[in-house]
Coordinates of C-alpha atoms in Angstrom, one line a residue:
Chain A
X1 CA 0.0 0.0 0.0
X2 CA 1.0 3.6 -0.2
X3 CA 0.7 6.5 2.0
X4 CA 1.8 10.1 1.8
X5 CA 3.3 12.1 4.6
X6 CA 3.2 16.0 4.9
X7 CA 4.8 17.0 8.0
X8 CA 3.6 20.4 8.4
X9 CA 0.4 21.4 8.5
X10 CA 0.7 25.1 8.3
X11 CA 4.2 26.7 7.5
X12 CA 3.9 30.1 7.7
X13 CA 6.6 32.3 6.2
X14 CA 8.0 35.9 5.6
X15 CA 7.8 37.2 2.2
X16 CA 11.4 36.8 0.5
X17 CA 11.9 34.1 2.7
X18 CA 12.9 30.8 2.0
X19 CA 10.6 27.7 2.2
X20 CA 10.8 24.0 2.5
X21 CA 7.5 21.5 2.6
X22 CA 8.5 18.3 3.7
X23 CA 7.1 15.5 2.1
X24 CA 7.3 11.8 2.9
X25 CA 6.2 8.5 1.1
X26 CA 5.6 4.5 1.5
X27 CA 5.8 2.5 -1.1
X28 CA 6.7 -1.4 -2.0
X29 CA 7.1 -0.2 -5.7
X30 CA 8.4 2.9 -7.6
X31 CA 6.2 5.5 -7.8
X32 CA 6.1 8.6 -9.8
X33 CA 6.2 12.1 -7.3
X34 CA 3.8 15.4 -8.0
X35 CA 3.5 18.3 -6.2
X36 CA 0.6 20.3 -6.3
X37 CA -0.8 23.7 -5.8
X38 CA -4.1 24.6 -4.9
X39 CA -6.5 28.6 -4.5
X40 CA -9.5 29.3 -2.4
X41 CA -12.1 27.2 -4.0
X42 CA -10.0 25.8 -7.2
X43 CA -8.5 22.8 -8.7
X44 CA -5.2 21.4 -8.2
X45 CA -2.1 22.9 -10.7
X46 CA 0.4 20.7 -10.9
X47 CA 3.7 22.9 -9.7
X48 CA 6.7 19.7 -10.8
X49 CA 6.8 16.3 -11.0
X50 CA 9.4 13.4 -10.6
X51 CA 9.0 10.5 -13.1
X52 CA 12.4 9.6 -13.1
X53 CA 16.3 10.5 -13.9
X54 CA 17.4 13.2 -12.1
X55 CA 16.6 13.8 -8.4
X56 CA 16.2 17.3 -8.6
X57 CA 13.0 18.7 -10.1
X58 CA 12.6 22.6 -11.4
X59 CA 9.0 23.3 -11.4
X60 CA 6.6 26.8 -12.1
X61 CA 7.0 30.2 -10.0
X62 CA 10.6 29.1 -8.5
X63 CA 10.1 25.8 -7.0
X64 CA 11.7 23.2 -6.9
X65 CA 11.7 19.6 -5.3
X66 CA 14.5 16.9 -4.5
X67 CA 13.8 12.8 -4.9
X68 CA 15.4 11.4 -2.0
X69 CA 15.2 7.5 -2.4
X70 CA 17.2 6.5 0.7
X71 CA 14.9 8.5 2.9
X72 CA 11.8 8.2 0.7
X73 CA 11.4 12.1 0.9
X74 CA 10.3 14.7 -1.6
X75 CA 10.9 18.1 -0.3
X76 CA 9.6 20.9 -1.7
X77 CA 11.4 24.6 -1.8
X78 CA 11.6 28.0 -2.8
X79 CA 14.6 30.4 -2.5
X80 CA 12.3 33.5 -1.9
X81 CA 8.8 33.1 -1.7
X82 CA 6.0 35.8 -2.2
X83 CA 2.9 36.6 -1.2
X84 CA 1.0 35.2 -4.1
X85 CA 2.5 31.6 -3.1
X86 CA -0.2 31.7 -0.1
X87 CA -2.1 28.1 -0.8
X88 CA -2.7 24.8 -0.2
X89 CA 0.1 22.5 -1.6
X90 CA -0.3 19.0 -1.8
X91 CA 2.1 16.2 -2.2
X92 CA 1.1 13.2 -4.5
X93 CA 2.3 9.9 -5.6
X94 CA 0.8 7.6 -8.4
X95 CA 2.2 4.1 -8.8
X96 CA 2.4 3.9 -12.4
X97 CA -1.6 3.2 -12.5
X98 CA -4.3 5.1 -12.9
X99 CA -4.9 6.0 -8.9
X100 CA -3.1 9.0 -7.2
X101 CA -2.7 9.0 -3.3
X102 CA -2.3 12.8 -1.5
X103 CA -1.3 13.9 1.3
X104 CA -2.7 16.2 3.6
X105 CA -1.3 19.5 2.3
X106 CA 0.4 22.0 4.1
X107 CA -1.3 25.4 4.3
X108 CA 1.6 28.3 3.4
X109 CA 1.3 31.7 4.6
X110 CA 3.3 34.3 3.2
X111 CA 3.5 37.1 5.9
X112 CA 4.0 40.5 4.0
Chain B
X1 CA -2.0 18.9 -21.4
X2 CA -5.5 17.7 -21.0
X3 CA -7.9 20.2 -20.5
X4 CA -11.0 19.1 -17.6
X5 CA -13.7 21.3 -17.3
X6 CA -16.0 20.8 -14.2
X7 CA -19.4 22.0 -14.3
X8 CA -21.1 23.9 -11.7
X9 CA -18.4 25.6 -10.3
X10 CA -21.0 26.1 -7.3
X11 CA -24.5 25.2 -6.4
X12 CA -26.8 25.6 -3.7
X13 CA -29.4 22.8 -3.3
X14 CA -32.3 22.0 -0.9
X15 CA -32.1 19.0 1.5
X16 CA -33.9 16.0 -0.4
X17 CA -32.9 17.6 -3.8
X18 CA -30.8 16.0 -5.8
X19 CA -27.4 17.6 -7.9
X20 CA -25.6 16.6 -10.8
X21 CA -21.5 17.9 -11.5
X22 CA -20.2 17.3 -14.6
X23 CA -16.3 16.7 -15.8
X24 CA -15.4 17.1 -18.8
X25 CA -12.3 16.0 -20.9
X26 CA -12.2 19.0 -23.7
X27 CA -8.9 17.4 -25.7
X28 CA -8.5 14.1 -24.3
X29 CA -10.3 10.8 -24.4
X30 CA -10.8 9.2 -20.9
X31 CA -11.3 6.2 -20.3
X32 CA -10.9 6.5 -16.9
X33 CA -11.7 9.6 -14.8
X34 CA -11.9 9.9 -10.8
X35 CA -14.0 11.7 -8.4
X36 CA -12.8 13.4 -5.5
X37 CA -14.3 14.8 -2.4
X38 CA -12.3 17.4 -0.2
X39 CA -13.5 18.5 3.3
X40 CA -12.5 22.3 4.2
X41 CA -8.7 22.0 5.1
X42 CA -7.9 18.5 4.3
X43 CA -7.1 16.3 1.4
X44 CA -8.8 15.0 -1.7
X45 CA -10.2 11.9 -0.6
X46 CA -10.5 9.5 -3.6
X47 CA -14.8 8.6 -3.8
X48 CA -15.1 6.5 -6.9
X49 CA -13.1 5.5 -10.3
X50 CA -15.5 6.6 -13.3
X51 CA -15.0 3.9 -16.0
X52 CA -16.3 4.7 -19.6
X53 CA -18.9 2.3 -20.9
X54 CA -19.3 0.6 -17.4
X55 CA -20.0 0.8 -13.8
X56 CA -17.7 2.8 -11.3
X57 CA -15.8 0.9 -8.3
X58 CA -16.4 3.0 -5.6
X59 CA -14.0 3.1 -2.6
X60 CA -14.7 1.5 0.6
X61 CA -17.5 4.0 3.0
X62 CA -18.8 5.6 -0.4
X63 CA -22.6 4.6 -0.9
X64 CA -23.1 3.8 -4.5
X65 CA -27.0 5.2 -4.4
X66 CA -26.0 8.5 -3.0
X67 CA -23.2 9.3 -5.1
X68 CA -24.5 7.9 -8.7
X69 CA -21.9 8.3 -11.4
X70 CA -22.2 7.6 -15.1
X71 CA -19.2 7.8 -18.0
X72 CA -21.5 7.6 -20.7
X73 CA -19.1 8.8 -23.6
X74 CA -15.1 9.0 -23.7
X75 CA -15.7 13.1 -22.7
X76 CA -17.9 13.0 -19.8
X77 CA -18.5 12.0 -16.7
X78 CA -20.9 12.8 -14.6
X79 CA -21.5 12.9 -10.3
X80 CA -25.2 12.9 -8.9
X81 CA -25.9 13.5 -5.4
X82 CA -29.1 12.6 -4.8
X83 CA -31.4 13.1 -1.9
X84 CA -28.6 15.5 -1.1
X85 CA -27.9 16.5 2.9
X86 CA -25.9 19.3 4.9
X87 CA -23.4 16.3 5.2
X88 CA -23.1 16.1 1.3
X89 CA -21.8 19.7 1.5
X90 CA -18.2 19.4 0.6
X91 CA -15.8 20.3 -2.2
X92 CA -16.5 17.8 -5.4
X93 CA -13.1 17.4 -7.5
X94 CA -12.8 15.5 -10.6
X95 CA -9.9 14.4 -12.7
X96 CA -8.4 13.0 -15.8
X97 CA -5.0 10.8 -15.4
X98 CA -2.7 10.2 -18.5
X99 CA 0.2 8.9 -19.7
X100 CA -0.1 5.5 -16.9
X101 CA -0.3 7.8 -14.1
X102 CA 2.7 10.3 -15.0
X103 CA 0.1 13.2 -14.5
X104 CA -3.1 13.9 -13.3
X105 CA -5.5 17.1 -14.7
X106 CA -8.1 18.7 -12.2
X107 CA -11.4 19.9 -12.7
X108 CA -11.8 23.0 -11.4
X109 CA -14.1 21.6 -8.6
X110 CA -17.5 22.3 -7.1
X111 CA -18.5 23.6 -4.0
X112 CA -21.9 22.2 -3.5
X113 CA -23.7 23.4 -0.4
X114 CA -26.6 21.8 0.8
X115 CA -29.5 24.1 2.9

């Protein structure tokens, strides 16, 4: 079975700040690794992905994630973040399927 | 990528009425599509697995006469809440997944509240 980890609930950071979500995952079989983004009362936008080769994953508006096998991690980050980056961001795996397994999300606050 | 377009974006309904959401796969031929429910500040919780020309497979807790789906063509799918209750009030989210699960395209979702 898989499961999906998101440490922190809320993160809440100063603008221009750096970030990192911290994402965790079980599986018994590769998987594929999303992150993604979600407004007030919208879908989810898919900010990068890891499907394979190398372990560090530029993504849309500045972030970018790191596949860490040995620890089963996928963290997500951002250098300087901004106040438009206030959302939900949710952490996915898909097993090479059809079926998707989130986790939580973390809620990020930008502080101005 | 695939384009889904998710129909209401809201809706208000009476208790004992019953609401339908549509997805919709603008470029891309689904086979398969997914309906999601999401509770204010948690995650998408996976309700069913829309097949195209056959019945869904719900997930375990979901009752199949409350939540009716039907994948009629390789375009749409469709979500009907019927006898709707406050309780059904949630966050409906659909999606299309391609390429064996490389990537997943969201409806835009519906926020159906139920009075």
């Amino acid at each position: 079975a898989q499961s999906v980890t998101q440490l922190d609930s809320q993160v809440p950071v100063f603008e221009e700040a750096p970030v990192e979500l911290r994402c965790n995952y079980s599986s018994s079989v590769s998987v594929y690794l999303f992150w993604y983004v979600q407004y007030p009362n919208q879908g989810l936008q898919l900010l990068l992905k890891y499907l394979s080769g190398s372990t560090l994953v530029k993504g849309i508006n500045g972030f970018e994630a790191e596949f860490n096998k040995s620890q089963t991690s996928f963290h997500l980050r951002k250098p300087s973040v901004h106040i438009s980056d206030t959302a939900e961001y949710f952490c996915a795996v898909s097993v090479g399927g059809n079926q998707f397994y989130f986790g939580t999300g973390t809620s990020l606050t930008v502080i101005p | 990528g695939a384009v889904v377009s998710q129909h209401p974006s809201r809706v208000i309904c009476k208790s004992g009425t019953s609401v339908k959401i549509e997805c919709r796969s603008l470029d891309f031929q689904a086979t398969t599509m997914f309906w999601y429910r999401q509770f204010p500040k948690q995650s998408l919780m996976l309700m069913a697995t829309s097949n195209e020309g056959s019945k869904a497979t719900y997930e375990q807790g979901v009752e199949k006469d409350k939540f009716l789906i039907n994948h009629a063509s390789l375009t749409l799918s469709t979500l009907t809440v019927t006898s709707a209750h406050p309780e059904d009030s949630s966050f409906y989210i659909c999606s299309v997944n391609v390429g064996g699960g490389t990537e997943a395209f969201f409806g835009q979702g519906t926020r159906l509240t139920v009075v």
